């Protein structure tokens, strides 16, 4: 389908950006690093991810690790993009069943949210890294944003979203990330998150081009 092809193109672009100019061996090394980062974060959150331990676990030299990721924040934000990419693959195996684009996006984001809920330490580490990220981490933060956009566009099934629809997607992304933060800090329940996500996703219907 045209919409799926367009989303696939965006996703491929995101993947190329994440591993630009890497050889097969370098990409395999990068994947080991990201896996080690996720494993350590899953066990103890942000503080458990120490660069020396990541290097040892992934069997790379510490200097090599820093060439791939200049800091722990760079590493954990890249880990979030990687987790979202894997999550998207899982979501595609069982597409959302809502009748409207808004319902499908809300269902998709809540399924993604619940996947992160199963790994609260990892989710906390990745969200904290996003919060701490400065301009030097912009490429990695942009990859997270693009991957989230791909997930939403795939659920919407749009071939050629309008500027208004893309604006709605950005607001939905902001709300989803904010919901993660408020839930992780104990200031929002899962029920409250669900209501917020469903509410913001109604923006999609408001920007519909259907007559």
mmCIF file of C-alpha atoms in Angstrom:
data_model
loop_
_atom_site.group_PDB
_atom_site.id
_atom_site.type_symbol
_atom_site.label_atom_id
_atom_site.label_comp_id
_atom_site.label_asym_id
_atom_site.label_seq_id
_atom_site.Cartn_x
_atom_site.Cartn_y
_atom_site.Cartn_z
ATOM 1 C CA UNK A 1 0.000 0.000 0.000
ATOM 2 C CA UNK A 2 1.200 3.567 -0.686
ATOM 3 C CA UNK A 3 0.913 4.667 2.957
ATOM 4 C CA UNK A 4 2.901 1.672 4.172
ATOM 5 C CA UNK A 5 5.528 2.293 1.512
ATOM 6 C CA UNK A 6 5.908 5.891 2.603
ATOM 7 C CA UNK A 7 6.225 4.935 6.270
ATOM 8 C CA UNK A 8 8.743 2.249 5.359
ATOM 9 C CA UNK A 9 10.781 4.872 3.517
ATOM 10 C CA UNK A 10 10.807 7.156 6.568
ATOM 11 C CA UNK A 11 11.757 4.260 8.821
ATOM 12 C CA UNK A 12 14.566 3.216 6.500
ATOM 13 C CA UNK A 13 15.857 6.779 6.538
ATOM 14 C CA UNK A 14 15.819 6.736 10.350
ATOM 15 C CA UNK A 15 17.717 3.452 10.432
ATOM 16 C CA UNK A 16 20.322 4.771 7.999
ATOM 17 C CA UNK A 17 20.817 7.875 10.135
ATOM 18 C CA UNK A 18 21.280 5.768 13.257
ATOM 19 C CA UNK A 19 24.022 3.674 11.644
ATOM 20 C CA UNK A 20 25.382 6.000 8.972
ATOM 21 C CA UNK A 21 28.651 4.940 7.355
ATOM 22 C CA UNK A 22 29.057 1.870 9.572
ATOM 23 C CA UNK A 23 30.513 -1.345 8.215
ATOM 24 C CA UNK A 24 28.796 -4.633 8.978
ATOM 25 C CA UNK A 25 31.300 -5.308 11.754
ATOM 26 C CA UNK A 26 30.854 -1.829 13.228
ATOM 27 C CA UNK A 27 27.081 -2.157 13.116
ATOM 28 C CA UNK A 28 27.312 -5.498 14.951
ATOM 29 C CA UNK A 29 29.490 -3.795 17.586
ATOM 30 C CA UNK A 30 26.984 -0.957 17.893
ATOM 31 C CA UNK A 31 24.163 -3.443 18.388
ATOM 32 C CA UNK A 32 26.094 -5.182 21.187
ATOM 33 C CA UNK A 33 26.601 -1.828 22.877
ATOM 34 C CA UNK A 34 22.905 -0.948 22.680
ATOM 35 C CA UNK A 35 21.949 -4.384 23.975
ATOM 36 C CA UNK A 36 24.330 -4.039 26.930
ATOM 37 C CA UNK A 37 22.962 -0.576 27.673
ATOM 38 C CA UNK A 38 19.375 -1.863 27.710
ATOM 39 C CA UNK A 39 20.291 -4.818 29.906
ATOM 40 C CA UNK A 40 22.058 -2.681 32.505
ATOM 41 C CA UNK A 41 19.269 -0.084 32.509
ATOM 42 C CA UNK A 42 16.642 -2.802 32.930
ATOM 43 C CA UNK A 43 18.382 -3.991 36.084
ATOM 44 C CA UNK A 44 19.028 -0.689 37.804
ATOM 45 C CA UNK A 45 17.876 2.297 35.807
ATOM 46 C CA UNK A 46 19.884 5.351 34.788
ATOM 47 C CA UNK A 47 22.564 5.068 37.484
ATOM 48 C CA UNK A 48 23.245 1.416 36.639
ATOM 49 C CA UNK A 49 24.425 2.330 33.140
ATOM 50 C CA UNK A 50 28.137 2.990 33.581
ATOM 51 C CA UNK A 51 30.211 3.356 30.454
ATOM 52 C CA UNK A 52 32.966 1.052 31.689
ATOM 53 C CA UNK A 53 30.440 -1.690 32.463
ATOM 54 C CA UNK A 54 28.764 -1.203 29.088
ATOM 55 C CA UNK A 55 32.158 -1.589 27.402
ATOM 56 C CA UNK A 56 32.952 -4.756 29.338
ATOM 57 C CA UNK A 57 29.520 -6.281 28.742
ATOM 58 C CA UNK A 58 29.589 -5.540 25.017
ATOM 59 C CA UNK A 59 33.239 -6.625 24.694
ATOM 60 C CA UNK A 60 34.526 -3.371 23.249
ATOM 61 C CA UNK A 61 37.310 -1.100 24.426
ATOM 62 C CA UNK A 62 36.197 1.869 26.505
ATOM 63 C CA UNK A 63 37.727 4.262 23.989
ATOM 64 C CA UNK A 64 35.802 2.560 21.198
ATOM 65 C CA UNK A 65 32.559 2.929 23.141
ATOM 66 C CA UNK A 66 33.129 6.677 23.485
ATOM 67 C CA UNK A 67 33.725 6.955 19.739
ATOM 68 C CA UNK A 68 30.271 5.506 19.156
ATOM 69 C CA UNK A 69 28.565 7.344 22.021
ATOM 70 C CA UNK A 70 30.329 10.364 23.606
ATOM 71 C CA UNK A 71 28.348 10.091 26.852
ATOM 72 C CA UNK A 72 25.847 7.987 28.752
ATOM 73 C CA UNK A 73 23.076 10.355 27.689
ATOM 74 C CA UNK A 74 23.960 9.844 24.003
ATOM 75 C CA UNK A 75 23.945 6.097 24.587
ATOM 76 C CA UNK A 76 20.606 5.936 26.408
ATOM 77 C CA UNK A 77 18.813 8.183 23.927
ATOM 78 C CA UNK A 78 20.104 5.942 21.119
ATOM 79 C CA UNK A 79 18.906 2.970 23.165
ATOM 80 C CA UNK A 80 15.415 4.487 23.252
ATOM 81 C CA UNK A 81 15.364 4.867 19.464
ATOM 82 C CA UNK A 82 16.461 1.251 19.146
ATOM 83 C CA UNK A 83 13.778 0.066 21.576
ATOM 84 C CA UNK A 84 11.101 2.017 19.699
ATOM 85 C CA UNK A 85 12.233 0.489 16.420
ATOM 86 C CA UNK A 86 11.921 -3.025 17.836
ATOM 87 C CA UNK A 87 8.589 -2.085 19.388
ATOM 88 C CA UNK A 88 7.330 -0.888 16.008
ATOM 89 C CA UNK A 89 8.177 -4.240 14.478
ATOM 90 C CA UNK A 90 6.142 -5.957 17.185
ATOM 91 C CA UNK A 91 3.224 -3.572 16.701
ATOM 92 C CA UNK A 92 3.191 -4.235 12.959
ATOM 93 C CA UNK A 93 2.661 -7.945 13.555
ATOM 94 C CA UNK A 94 -0.677 -7.094 15.180
ATOM 95 C CA UNK A 95 -1.989 -3.817 13.729
ATOM 96 C CA UNK A 96 -4.400 -1.694 15.804
ATOM 97 C CA UNK A 97 -8.089 -2.465 15.309
ATOM 98 C CA UNK A 98 -9.722 0.947 15.811
ATOM 99 C CA UNK A 99 -12.241 2.202 13.272
ATOM 100 C CA UNK A 100 -10.744 5.709 13.086
ATOM 101 C CA UNK A 101 -7.169 6.953 12.773
ATOM 102 C CA UNK A 102 -7.458 8.526 16.236
ATOM 103 C CA UNK A 103 -8.530 5.223 17.785
ATOM 104 C CA UNK A 104 -5.738 3.316 16.034
ATOM 105 C CA UNK A 105 -3.063 5.777 17.125
ATOM 106 C CA UNK A 106 -4.326 5.780 20.724
ATOM 107 C CA UNK A 107 -4.329 1.972 20.788
ATOM 108 C CA UNK A 108 -0.847 1.830 19.288
ATOM 109 C CA UNK A 109 0.639 4.334 21.746
ATOM 110 C CA UNK A 110 -0.961 2.620 24.732
ATOM 111 C CA UNK A 111 0.451 -0.718 23.589
ATOM 112 C CA UNK A 112 3.871 0.931 23.306
ATOM 113 C CA UNK A 113 3.365 2.495 26.719
ATOM 114 C CA UNK A 114 2.510 -0.845 28.294
ATOM 115 C CA UNK A 115 5.611 -2.386 26.733
ATOM 116 C CA UNK A 116 7.695 0.281 28.485
ATOM 117 C CA UNK A 117 5.665 -0.282 31.656
ATOM 118 C CA UNK A 118 6.944 -3.870 31.731
ATOM 119 C CA UNK A 119 10.510 -2.495 31.932
ATOM 120 C CA UNK A 120 10.125 0.475 34.316
ATOM 121 C CA UNK A 121 13.838 0.831 35.117
ATOM 122 C CA UNK A 122 14.724 0.876 31.425
ATOM 123 C CA UNK A 123 11.917 3.321 30.648
ATOM 124 C CA UNK A 124 13.036 5.613 33.448
ATOM 125 C CA UNK A 125 16.662 5.556 32.278
ATOM 126 C CA UNK A 126 15.752 6.393 28.690
ATOM 127 C CA UNK A 127 13.314 9.165 29.608
ATOM 128 C CA UNK A 128 15.807 10.689 32.045
ATOM 129 C CA UNK A 129 18.405 10.714 29.285
ATOM 130 C CA UNK A 130 15.974 12.523 26.981
ATOM 131 C CA UNK A 131 15.343 15.053 29.743
ATOM 132 C CA UNK A 132 19.079 15.625 30.321
ATOM 133 C CA UNK A 133 19.937 15.821 26.609
ATOM 134 C CA UNK A 134 21.536 19.064 25.443
ATOM 135 C CA UNK A 135 22.234 20.250 21.901
ATOM 136 C CA UNK A 136 25.109 17.814 21.487
ATOM 137 C CA UNK A 137 22.580 14.969 21.637
ATOM 138 C CA UNK A 138 20.282 16.512 19.007
ATOM 139 C CA UNK A 139 20.946 13.819 16.344
ATOM 140 C CA UNK A 140 19.971 11.032 18.738
ATOM 141 C CA UNK A 141 16.930 12.973 20.017
ATOM 142 C CA UNK A 142 15.856 13.593 16.416
ATOM 143 C CA UNK A 143 16.044 9.848 15.749
ATOM 144 C CA UNK A 144 13.717 9.173 18.693
ATOM 145 C CA UNK A 145 11.287 11.770 17.368
ATOM 146 C CA UNK A 146 11.407 10.352 13.840
ATOM 147 C CA UNK A 147 10.829 6.828 15.086
ATOM 148 C CA UNK A 148 7.827 7.963 17.139
ATOM 149 C CA UNK A 149 6.488 9.784 14.081
ATOM 150 C CA UNK A 150 6.859 6.624 11.996
ATOM 151 C CA UNK A 151 4.886 4.629 14.568
ATOM 152 C CA UNK A 152 2.064 7.190 14.588
ATOM 153 C CA UNK A 153 1.935 7.582 10.803
ATOM 154 C CA UNK A 154 1.830 3.821 10.378
ATOM 155 C CA UNK A 155 -1.166 3.613 12.722
ATOM 156 C CA UNK A 156 -2.873 6.488 10.877
ATOM 157 C CA UNK A 157 -2.315 4.856 7.497
ATOM 158 C CA UNK A 158 -1.845 8.189 5.727
ATOM 159 C CA UNK A 159 -0.271 8.352 2.284
ATOM 160 C CA UNK A 160 0.429 12.083 2.270
ATOM 161 C CA UNK A 161 -0.248 13.835 5.613
ATOM 162 C CA UNK A 162 -1.063 17.520 5.466
ATOM 163 C CA UNK A 163 0.907 20.130 7.455
ATOM 164 C CA UNK A 164 -2.005 20.263 9.907
ATOM 165 C CA UNK A 165 -1.902 16.488 10.370
ATOM 166 C CA UNK A 166 1.869 16.540 10.889
ATOM 167 C CA UNK A 167 1.379 19.281 13.469
ATOM 168 C CA UNK A 168 -1.156 17.074 15.247
ATOM 169 C CA UNK A 169 1.367 14.221 15.183
ATOM 170 C CA UNK A 170 3.968 16.440 16.868
ATOM 171 C CA UNK A 171 1.498 17.433 19.610
ATOM 172 C CA UNK A 172 0.657 13.748 20.131
ATOM 173 C CA UNK A 173 4.366 12.929 20.421
ATOM 174 C CA UNK A 174 4.865 15.660 23.017
ATOM 175 C CA UNK A 175 1.886 14.418 25.018
ATOM 176 C CA UNK A 176 3.063 10.810 24.895
ATOM 177 C CA UNK A 177 6.536 11.690 26.153
ATOM 178 C CA UNK A 178 5.060 13.942 28.833
ATOM 179 C CA UNK A 179 2.746 11.117 29.898
ATOM 180 C CA UNK A 180 5.767 8.840 30.283
ATOM 181 C CA UNK A 181 7.443 11.390 32.533
ATOM 182 C CA UNK A 182 4.395 11.964 34.739
ATOM 183 C CA UNK A 183 3.774 8.221 35.058
ATOM 184 C CA UNK A 184 7.404 7.442 35.896
ATOM 185 C CA UNK A 185 7.412 10.172 38.548
ATOM 186 C CA UNK A 186 4.277 8.732 40.135
ATOM 187 C CA UNK A 187 2.154 11.766 39.267
ATOM 188 C CA UNK A 188 -0.190 9.957 36.875
ATOM 189 C CA UNK A 189 -1.873 6.563 36.851
ATOM 190 C CA UNK A 190 -2.126 4.310 33.804
ATOM 191 C CA UNK A 191 -5.817 5.215 33.618
ATOM 192 C CA UNK A 192 -4.966 8.921 33.514
ATOM 193 C CA UNK A 193 -2.335 8.319 30.836
ATOM 194 C CA UNK A 194 -4.897 6.452 28.724
ATOM 195 C CA UNK A 195 -7.382 9.327 28.976
ATOM 196 C CA UNK A 196 -4.728 11.887 28.017
ATOM 197 C CA UNK A 197 -3.547 9.831 25.041
ATOM 198 C CA UNK A 198 -7.080 9.232 23.780
ATOM 199 C CA UNK A 199 -7.911 12.922 24.205
ATOM 200 C CA UNK A 200 -4.901 14.230 22.277
ATOM 201 C CA UNK A 201 -5.369 11.672 19.506
ATOM 202 C CA UNK A 202 -8.727 13.274 18.698
ATOM 203 C CA UNK A 203 -6.677 16.027 17.071
ATOM 204 C CA UNK A 204 -6.224 13.607 14.191
ATOM 205 C CA UNK A 205 -9.960 13.583 13.482
ATOM 206 C CA UNK A 206 -10.065 17.377 13.683
ATOM 207 C CA UNK A 207 -7.417 17.605 10.960
ATOM 208 C CA UNK A 208 -9.053 14.983 8.731
ATOM 209 C CA UNK A 209 -9.388 15.974 5.066
ATOM 210 C CA UNK A 210 -12.423 13.738 4.545
ATOM 211 C CA UNK A 211 -15.568 15.505 3.384
#
